[in-house]
Amino acid sequence: MRTLTISFGRQKIRFSDRMIKEEEEQGWWIVPLVLLIFSLPFVLDDYRIYLMNRIGVAIIGAISLDILCGFCGQLSLGHAGFLAIGAYSYGILHMTFHLPAPLSIVGAGCVGALLSLVIGIPSLRLKGLYLAIATMGFTFIVDDAIRFFSVWTHGVEGFRVSRVVHFGFMELHSGKTGFYYFLYTLVFAMVVFSRFLLHSKLGRAFTSIRDSETAAEVSGINLLLYKVLAFGISSFMAAVAGALMGIIIGTISPEDFNILLSIDFLVMLVIGGMGAAYGAVIGAFFITFLPEGITTLRDAFLPPGSDIAILQYLIYGLIILSFIVFEPHGIYGRWLVIKTYMKRFPLNEKRIGRIAWIRRWR
């Protein structure tokens, strides 16, 4: 317990940090944020709507990876493989077998969850860097499988996916307002689901495995079961994100799902904050808008037509290094520190020390 004593002559007033009641997190900002996001199509052009759609897909993908890495502590570099599985599964189910689009999206997620057993079961004996290498190898296997089964996937020629989603009598085009509302409804549903998952019995089991597998096993947690569940939930959401990505871009090919896409999702968690759904959302916004910001800098300071590939990699590297060194908990982690400081103000340690120093030298 920390105390602060203020003297007025012979009178002394003592303040204690136990007097501060920790209030529950206020969600007053959620409704204005939802209204703002759903009103953006009225002021954005087609390209900006397309960019916001890409951000929505990135948010779902980042949240799915956060469940695996941030909640359960299983480092994965195979996320691009599950997005590819979702995109091609949706294309085959919808374009080849002519299933309805909503059913094809759910089916793509189920295919991704089923194939996650290929990694989930061996993960019981793999940890850290070895698990990351194994999942990276899974990405290469998926890439080769897409090229090998070209009869179904059309290989490197590209698989043309319909950019229209039919909901009964409604047609939602991926470049129009209707699909934007459909996508961000799914985004909000995924965010709410991840929040409830973190505070559920299943989420507490995940965090126990993340903190210490030995302690979790001693306390009666079935490591194989919960690791497989983590991979299954994460892969289902990633495959859904891949199906939505296929609808947005229209033509999918193996080059769209390379290892760099997995690294991008991992960087989203590093920048936004791992282990929190809001951190994944912040990281997705940041990484998706970053190329636009680099392009703006090029137009402002470099000759027209300059190649920004090297500049983009340089800025990516500097940002990642800066966050790892100075902000290892990401932007959302820094916000939590600031919020906690303001809650305890002026009874935090630094403030008490500053007041004591002032009184000593008065």
GROMACS .gro file of C-alpha atoms in nm:
model
  362
    1MET     CA    1   0.000   0.000   0.000
    2ARG     CA    2   0.132   0.347  -0.094
    3THR     CA    3   0.035   0.654   0.110
    4LEU     CA    4   0.067   1.029   0.074
    5THR     CA    5   0.068   1.247   0.386
    6ILE     CA    6   0.009   1.623   0.366
    7SER     CA    7   0.071   1.839   0.674
    8PHE     CA    8  -0.111   2.164   0.754
    9GLY     CA    9   0.053   2.281   1.075
   10ARG     CA   10  -0.038   2.014   1.329
   11GLN     CA   11  -0.304   1.864   1.105
   12LYS     CA   12  -0.210   1.569   0.888
   13ILE     CA   13  -0.416   1.425   0.606
   14ARG     CA   14  -0.323   1.079   0.480
   15PHE     CA   15  -0.427   0.949   0.141
   16SER     CA   16  -0.399   0.581   0.044
   17ASP     CA   17  -0.416   0.417  -0.296
   18ARG     CA   18  -0.662   0.172  -0.141
   19MET     CA   19  -0.907   0.458  -0.147
   20ILE     CA   20  -0.907   0.442  -0.525
   21LYS     CA   21  -1.177   0.213  -0.653
   22GLU     CA   22  -1.084   0.040  -0.976
   23GLU     CA   23  -1.376   0.106  -1.207
   24GLU     CA   24  -1.472  -0.136  -1.478
   25GLU     CA   25  -1.374  -0.048  -1.831
   26GLN     CA   26  -1.621   0.196  -1.976
   27GLY     CA   27  -1.748   0.115  -2.323
   28TRP     CA   28  -1.902   0.454  -2.396
   29TRP     CA   29  -1.675   0.500  -2.697
   30ILE     CA   30  -1.792   0.183  -2.876
   31VAL     CA   31  -2.123   0.320  -3.006
   32PRO     CA   32  -1.970   0.641  -3.155
   33LEU     CA   33  -1.694   0.431  -3.313
   34VAL     CA   34  -1.945   0.193  -3.472
   35LEU     CA   35  -2.151   0.485  -3.603
   36LEU     CA   36  -1.836   0.647  -3.743
   37ILE     CA   37  -1.722   0.331  -3.924
   38PHE     CA   38  -2.068   0.263  -4.069
   39SER     CA   39  -2.098   0.623  -4.191
   40LEU     CA   40  -1.764   0.624  -4.375
   41PRO     CA   41  -1.903   0.492  -4.709
   42PHE     CA   42  -2.100   0.816  -4.747
   43VAL     CA   43  -1.777   1.022  -4.761
   44LEU     CA   44  -1.525   0.779  -4.915
   45ASP     CA   45  -1.459   0.708  -5.280
   46ASP     CA   46  -1.439   0.358  -5.429
   47TYR     CA   47  -1.066   0.319  -5.368
   48ARG     CA   48  -1.096   0.419  -5.002
   49ILE     CA   49  -1.384   0.174  -4.958
   50TYR     CA   50  -1.164  -0.097  -5.113
   51LEU     CA   51  -0.886  -0.002  -4.869
   52MET     CA   52  -1.125  -0.018  -4.574
   53ASN     CA   53  -1.237  -0.361  -4.692
   54ARG     CA   54  -0.875  -0.476  -4.693
   55ILE     CA   55  -0.842  -0.340  -4.339
   56GLY     CA   56  -1.148  -0.539  -4.232
   57VAL     CA   57  -0.995  -0.860  -4.368
   58ALA     CA   58  -0.665  -0.773  -4.197
   59ILE     CA   59  -0.846  -0.722  -3.865
   60ILE     CA   60  -1.009  -1.067  -3.883
   61GLY     CA   61  -0.677  -1.226  -3.979
   62ALA     CA   62  -0.487  -1.046  -3.703
   63ILE     CA   63  -0.744  -1.142  -3.439
   64SER     CA   64  -0.726  -1.505  -3.549
   65LEU     CA   65  -0.347  -1.503  -3.515
   66ASP     CA   66  -0.376  -1.326  -3.179
   67ILE     CA   67  -0.590  -1.611  -3.045
   68LEU     CA   68  -0.312  -1.853  -3.133
   69CYS     CA   69  -0.004  -1.644  -3.047
   70GLY     CA   70  -0.129  -1.389  -2.795
   71PHE     CA   71  -0.378  -1.602  -2.603
   72CYS     CA   72  -0.223  -1.949  -2.627
   73GLY     CA   73   0.142  -1.858  -2.685
   74GLN     CA   74   0.191  -2.073  -2.997
   75LEU     CA   75   0.413  -1.885  -3.242
   76SER     CA   76   0.297  -1.939  -3.600
   77LEU     CA   77   0.428  -1.833  -3.940
   78GLY     CA   78   0.173  -2.039  -4.132
   79HIS     CA   79  -0.114  -1.795  -4.128
   80ALA     CA   80  -0.083  -1.718  -4.498
   81GLY     CA   81  -0.140  -2.088  -4.568
   82PHE     CA   82  -0.473  -2.086  -4.387
   83LEU     CA   83  -0.582  -1.770  -4.568
   84ALA     CA   84  -0.496  -1.945  -4.895
   85ILE     CA   85  -0.696  -2.251  -4.788
   86GLY     CA   86  -0.994  -2.029  -4.711
   87ALA     CA   87  -0.973  -1.836  -5.037
   88TYR     CA   88  -0.940  -2.143  -5.260
   89SER     CA   89  -1.197  -2.343  -5.062
   90TYR     CA   90  -1.446  -2.061  -5.106
   91GLY     CA   91  -1.366  -2.042  -5.478
   92ILE     CA   92  -1.412  -2.416  -5.529
   93LEU     CA   93  -1.729  -2.439  -5.320
   94HIS     CA   94  -1.891  -2.130  -5.470
   95MET     CA   95  -1.763  -2.121  -5.827
   96THR     CA   96  -1.723  -2.494  -5.898
   97PHE     CA   97  -1.996  -2.656  -5.686
   98HIS     CA   98  -2.223  -2.348  -5.697
   99LEU     CA   99  -2.299  -2.342  -5.326
  100PRO     CA  100  -2.449  -2.017  -5.186
  101ALA     CA  101  -2.189  -1.759  -5.088
  102PRO     CA  102  -2.267  -1.754  -4.711
  103LEU     CA  103  -2.252  -2.133  -4.696
  104SER     CA  104  -1.928  -2.131  -4.895
  105ILE     CA  105  -1.770  -1.885  -4.650
  106VAL     CA  106  -1.862  -2.107  -4.355
  107GLY     CA  107  -1.746  -2.415  -4.547
  108ALA     CA  108  -1.410  -2.249  -4.619
  109GLY     CA  109  -1.369  -2.183  -4.247
  110CYS     CA  110  -1.450  -2.546  -4.167
  111VAL     CA  111  -1.194  -2.670  -4.419
  112GLY     CA  112  -0.931  -2.448  -4.259
  113ALA     CA  113  -1.021  -2.573  -3.909
  114LEU     CA  114  -1.003  -2.935  -4.028
  115LEU     CA  115  -0.661  -2.893  -4.190
  116SER     CA  116  -0.534  -2.719  -3.874
  117LEU     CA  117  -0.509  -3.068  -3.721
  118VAL     CA  118  -0.201  -3.117  -3.941
  119ILE     CA  119  -0.023  -2.860  -3.720
  120GLY     CA  120  -0.228  -2.873  -3.403
  121ILE     CA  121  -0.158  -3.234  -3.308
  122PRO     CA  122   0.224  -3.226  -3.367
  123SER     CA  123   0.239  -2.892  -3.182
  124LEU     CA  124   0.228  -3.080  -2.851
  125ARG     CA  125   0.596  -3.166  -2.900
  126LEU     CA  126   0.701  -2.842  -3.070
  127LYS     CA  127   0.761  -2.507  -2.902
  128GLY     CA  128   0.889  -2.163  -2.986
  129LEU     CA  129   1.119  -2.141  -3.285
  130TYR     CA  130   1.066  -2.506  -3.386
  131LEU     CA  131   0.689  -2.456  -3.403
  132ALA     CA  132   0.738  -2.136  -3.606
  133ILE     CA  133   0.958  -2.324  -3.856
  134ALA     CA  134   0.704  -2.608  -3.880
  135THR     CA  135   0.418  -2.366  -3.950
  136MET     CA  136   0.632  -2.183  -4.205
  137GLY     CA  137   0.685  -2.515  -4.378
  138PHE     CA  138   0.308  -2.561  -4.383
  139THR     CA  139   0.280  -2.238  -4.582
  140PHE     CA  140   0.520  -2.374  -4.844
  141ILE     CA  141   0.327  -2.703  -4.856
  142VAL     CA  142   0.002  -2.518  -4.923
  143ASP     CA  143   0.172  -2.312  -5.194
  144ASP     CA  144   0.301  -2.627  -5.367
  145ALA     CA  145  -0.038  -2.797  -5.331
  146ILE     CA  146  -0.212  -2.505  -5.503
  147ARG     CA  147   0.028  -2.534  -5.795
  148PHE     CA  148   0.006  -2.915  -5.808
  149PHE     CA  149  -0.375  -2.942  -5.803
  150SER     CA  150  -0.412  -2.692  -6.085
  151VAL     CA  151  -0.719  -2.876  -6.215
  152TRP     CA  152  -0.911  -2.739  -5.918
  153THR     CA  153  -0.712  -2.425  -5.829
  154HIS     CA  154  -0.597  -2.315  -6.180
  155GLY     CA  155  -0.242  -2.290  -6.044
  156VAL     CA  156  -0.041  -1.982  -6.132
  157GLU     CA  157  -0.296  -1.873  -6.392
  158GLY     CA  158  -0.519  -1.742  -6.114
  159PHE     CA  159  -0.859  -1.846  -5.985
  160ARG     CA  160  -1.135  -1.600  -6.073
  161VAL     CA  161  -1.374  -1.558  -5.781
  162SER     CA  162  -1.706  -1.377  -5.805
  163ARG     CA  163  -1.696  -1.038  -5.635
  164VAL     CA  164  -2.071  -1.051  -5.570
  165VAL     CA  165  -2.218  -1.212  -5.259
  166HIS     CA  166  -2.583  -1.314  -5.288
  167PHE     CA  167  -2.797  -1.300  -4.974
  168GLY     CA  168  -3.138  -1.412  -5.091
  169PHE     CA  169  -3.273  -1.122  -5.295
  170MET     CA  170  -2.973  -0.900  -5.212
  171GLU     CA  171  -2.655  -0.870  -5.418
  172LEU     CA  172  -2.355  -0.735  -5.230
  173HIS     CA  173  -2.075  -0.622  -5.460
  174SER     CA  174  -1.734  -0.610  -5.296
  175GLY     CA  175  -1.676  -0.255  -5.415
  176LYS     CA  176  -2.009  -0.120  -5.292
  177THR     CA  177  -2.157  -0.010  -4.961
  178GLY     CA  178  -2.359  -0.326  -4.897
  179PHE     CA  179  -2.056  -0.554  -4.883
  180TYR     CA  180  -1.876  -0.299  -4.664
  181TYR     CA  181  -2.155  -0.322  -4.405
  182PHE     CA  182  -2.157  -0.702  -4.429
  183LEU     CA  183  -1.779  -0.720  -4.381
  184TYR     CA  184  -1.764  -0.486  -4.081
  185THR     CA  185  -2.057  -0.665  -3.919
  186LEU     CA  186  -1.837  -0.976  -3.930
  187VAL     CA  187  -1.542  -0.772  -3.799
  188PHE     CA  188  -1.736  -0.650  -3.496
  189ALA     CA  189  -1.865  -1.003  -3.435
  190MET     CA  190  -1.508  -1.138  -3.441
  191VAL     CA  191  -1.386  -0.868  -3.200
  192VAL     CA  192  -1.671  -0.938  -2.956
  193PHE     CA  193  -1.611  -1.314  -2.985
  194SER     CA  194  -1.239  -1.278  -2.909
  195ARG     CA  195  -1.315  -1.058  -2.607
  196PHE     CA  196  -1.559  -1.313  -2.466
  197LEU     CA  197  -1.319  -1.597  -2.549
  198LEU     CA  198  -1.035  -1.434  -2.353
  199HIS     CA  199  -1.248  -1.407  -2.038
  200SER     CA  200  -1.407  -1.751  -2.070
  201LYS     CA  201  -1.292  -2.082  -1.922
  202LEU     CA  202  -1.139  -2.172  -2.258
  203GLY     CA  203  -0.950  -1.842  -2.274
  204ARG     CA  204  -0.815  -1.887  -1.921
  205ALA     CA  205  -0.688  -2.231  -2.022
  206PHE     CA  206  -0.518  -2.075  -2.325
  207THR     CA  207  -0.344  -1.809  -2.115
  208SER     CA  208  -0.236  -2.074  -1.863
  209ILE     CA  209  -0.067  -2.269  -2.143
  210ARG     CA  210   0.093  -1.947  -2.266
  211ASP     CA  211   0.234  -1.860  -1.923
  212SER     CA  212   0.360  -2.209  -1.834
  213GLU     CA  213   0.279  -2.537  -2.002
  214THR     CA  214   0.416  -2.732  -1.707
  215ALA     CA  215   0.199  -2.547  -1.456
  216ALA     CA  216  -0.104  -2.579  -1.685
  217GLU     CA  217  -0.055  -2.954  -1.719
  218VAL     CA  218  -0.009  -2.996  -1.343
  219SER     CA  219  -0.333  -2.805  -1.283
  220GLY     CA  220  -0.523  -3.054  -1.499
  221ILE     CA  221  -0.536  -2.879  -1.838
  222ASN     CA  222  -0.524  -3.115  -2.134
  223LEU     CA  223  -0.248  -2.958  -2.345
  224LEU     CA  224  -0.326  -3.149  -2.664
  225LEU     CA  225  -0.698  -3.069  -2.650
  226TYR     CA  226  -0.658  -2.698  -2.585
  227LYS     CA  227  -0.374  -2.651  -2.834
  228VAL     CA  228  -0.580  -2.821  -3.103
  229LEU     CA  229  -0.877  -2.600  -3.010
  230ALA     CA  230  -0.656  -2.290  -3.035
  231PHE     CA  231  -0.533  -2.394  -3.379
  232GLY     CA  232  -0.885  -2.485  -3.489
  233ILE     CA  233  -1.047  -2.156  -3.382
  234SER     CA  234  -0.761  -1.952  -3.523
  235SER     CA  235  -0.759  -2.143  -3.852
  236PHE     CA  236  -1.136  -2.115  -3.893
  237MET     CA  237  -1.121  -1.735  -3.858
  238ALA     CA  238  -0.815  -1.713  -4.084
  239ALA     CA  239  -0.987  -1.919  -4.353
  240VAL     CA  240  -1.294  -1.692  -4.332
  241ALA     CA  241  -1.061  -1.394  -4.375
  242GLY     CA  242  -0.907  -1.565  -4.679
  243ALA     CA  243  -1.252  -1.624  -4.832
  244LEU     CA  244  -1.339  -1.256  -4.783
  245MET     CA  245  -1.003  -1.157  -4.929
  246GLY     CA  246  -1.076  -1.366  -5.239
  247ILE     CA  247  -1.411  -1.188  -5.282
  248ILE     CA  248  -1.245  -0.847  -5.253
  249ILE     CA  249  -0.955  -0.899  -5.496
  250GLY     CA  250  -1.153  -1.112  -5.745
  251THR     CA  251  -0.861  -1.319  -5.878
  252ILE     CA  252  -0.643  -1.521  -5.642
  253SER     CA  253  -0.307  -1.682  -5.710
  254PRO     CA  254  -0.036  -1.846  -5.496
  255GLU     CA  255   0.167  -1.524  -5.498
  256ASP     CA  256  -0.105  -1.354  -5.291
  257PHE     CA  257  -0.040  -1.586  -4.994
  258ASN     CA  258   0.337  -1.601  -4.953
  259ILE     CA  259   0.539  -1.602  -4.631
  260LEU     CA  260   0.551  -1.221  -4.626
  261LEU     CA  261   0.177  -1.216  -4.559
  262SER     CA  262   0.232  -1.426  -4.245
  263ILE     CA  263   0.503  -1.185  -4.134
  264ASP     CA  264   0.270  -0.890  -4.193
  265PHE     CA  265   0.012  -1.040  -3.958
  266LEU     CA  266   0.278  -1.106  -3.696
  267VAL     CA  267   0.398  -0.746  -3.727
  268MET     CA  268   0.040  -0.627  -3.675
  269LEU     CA  269   0.040  -0.797  -3.337
  270VAL     CA  270   0.383  -0.661  -3.245
  271ILE     CA  271   0.280  -0.305  -3.326
  272GLY     CA  272  -0.077  -0.317  -3.195
  273GLY     CA  273  -0.016  -0.533  -2.890
  274MET     CA  274  -0.028  -0.909  -2.854
  275GLY     CA  275  -0.289  -1.073  -2.635
  276ALA     CA  276  -0.563  -0.813  -2.684
  277ALA     CA  277  -0.826  -0.791  -2.957
  278TYR     CA  278  -0.801  -0.412  -2.965
  279GLY     CA  279  -0.426  -0.439  -3.022
  280ALA     CA  280  -0.488  -0.657  -3.329
  281VAL     CA  281  -0.733  -0.398  -3.462
  282ILE     CA  282  -0.483  -0.113  -3.412
  283GLY     CA  283  -0.203  -0.312  -3.575
  284ALA     CA  284  -0.420  -0.400  -3.875
  285PHE     CA  285  -0.508  -0.035  -3.932
  286PHE     CA  286  -0.144   0.070  -3.894
  287ILE     CA  287   0.010  -0.187  -4.128
  288THR     CA  288  -0.260  -0.152  -4.396
  289PHE     CA  289  -0.232   0.227  -4.404
  290LEU     CA  290   0.148   0.227  -4.387
  291PRO     CA  291   0.205   0.173  -4.764
  292GLU     CA  292  -0.033   0.463  -4.832
  293GLY     CA  293   0.170   0.683  -4.600
  294ILE     CA  294   0.496   0.577  -4.766
  295THR     CA  295   0.348   0.658  -5.107
  296THR     CA  296   0.250   1.003  -4.979
  297LEU     CA  297   0.606   1.061  -4.856
  298ARG     CA  298   0.744   0.953  -5.193
  299ASP     CA  299   0.518   1.194  -5.379
  300ALA     CA  300   0.619   1.475  -5.144
  301PHE     CA  301   0.997   1.427  -5.126
  302LEU     CA  302   1.108   1.200  -5.414
  303PRO     CA  303   1.101   1.241  -5.793
  304PRO     CA  304   0.788   1.110  -5.967
  305GLY     CA  305   0.799   0.740  -6.049
  306SER     CA  306   1.066   0.654  -5.789
  307ASP     CA  307   1.077   0.293  -5.671
  308ILE     CA  308   0.964   0.279  -5.307
  309ALA     CA  309   1.026  -0.092  -5.248
  310ILE     CA  310   1.359  -0.033  -5.071
  311LEU     CA  311   1.214   0.263  -4.878
  312GLN     CA  312   0.917   0.052  -4.771
  313TYR     CA  313   1.137  -0.230  -4.638
  314LEU     CA  314   1.358   0.023  -4.458
  315ILE     CA  315   1.063   0.190  -4.286
  316TYR     CA  316   0.911  -0.151  -4.197
  317GLY     CA  317   1.239  -0.257  -4.037
  318LEU     CA  318   1.281   0.064  -3.840
  319ILE     CA  319   0.924   0.051  -3.710
  320ILE     CA  320   0.951  -0.314  -3.604
  321LEU     CA  321   1.287  -0.256  -3.434
  322SER     CA  322   1.157   0.054  -3.255
  323PHE     CA  323   0.854  -0.126  -3.118
  324ILE     CA  324   1.051  -0.432  -3.008
  325VAL     CA  325   1.305  -0.216  -2.822
  326PHE     CA  326   1.091   0.070  -2.686
  327GLU     CA  327   0.731  -0.059  -2.689
  328PRO     CA  328   0.736  -0.440  -2.658
  329HIS     CA  329   0.368  -0.442  -2.555
  330GLY     CA  330   0.258  -0.238  -2.857
  331ILE     CA  331   0.039   0.067  -2.893
  332TYR     CA  332  -0.249  -0.080  -2.694
  333GLY     CA  333  -0.012  -0.182  -2.415
  334ARG     CA  334   0.115   0.177  -2.391
  335TRP     CA  335  -0.244   0.302  -2.379
  336LEU     CA  336  -0.316   0.068  -2.086
  337VAL     CA  337  -0.012   0.206  -1.902
  338ILE     CA  338  -0.129   0.563  -1.959
  339LYS     CA  339  -0.484   0.478  -1.853
  340THR     CA  340  -0.365   0.311  -1.532
  341TYR     CA  341  -0.140   0.609  -1.455
  342MET     CA  342  -0.429   0.851  -1.497
  343LYS     CA  343  -0.659   0.636  -1.282
  344ARG     CA  344  -0.415   0.645  -0.990
  345PHE     CA  345  -0.316   1.007  -1.038
  346PRO     CA  346  -0.194   1.176  -0.816
  347LEU     CA  347  -0.131   0.872  -0.596
  348ASN     CA  348   0.108   0.689  -0.825
  349GLU     CA  349   0.468   0.634  -0.727
  350LYS     CA  350   0.625   0.897  -0.949
  351ARG     CA  351   0.376   1.162  -0.840
  352ILE     CA  352   0.427   1.085  -0.469
  353GLY     CA  353   0.803   1.103  -0.512
  354ARG     CA  354   0.777   1.435  -0.695
  355ILE     CA  355   0.560   1.588  -0.421
  356ALA     CA  356   0.800   1.468  -0.153
  357TRP     CA  357   1.092   1.621  -0.340
  358ILE     CA  358   0.911   1.955  -0.369
  359ARG     CA  359   0.824   1.961  -0.001
  360ARG     CA  360   1.183   1.870   0.092
  361TRP     CA  361   1.331   2.165  -0.097
  362ARG     CA  362   1.060   2.419  -0.031
   0.00000   0.00000   0.00000
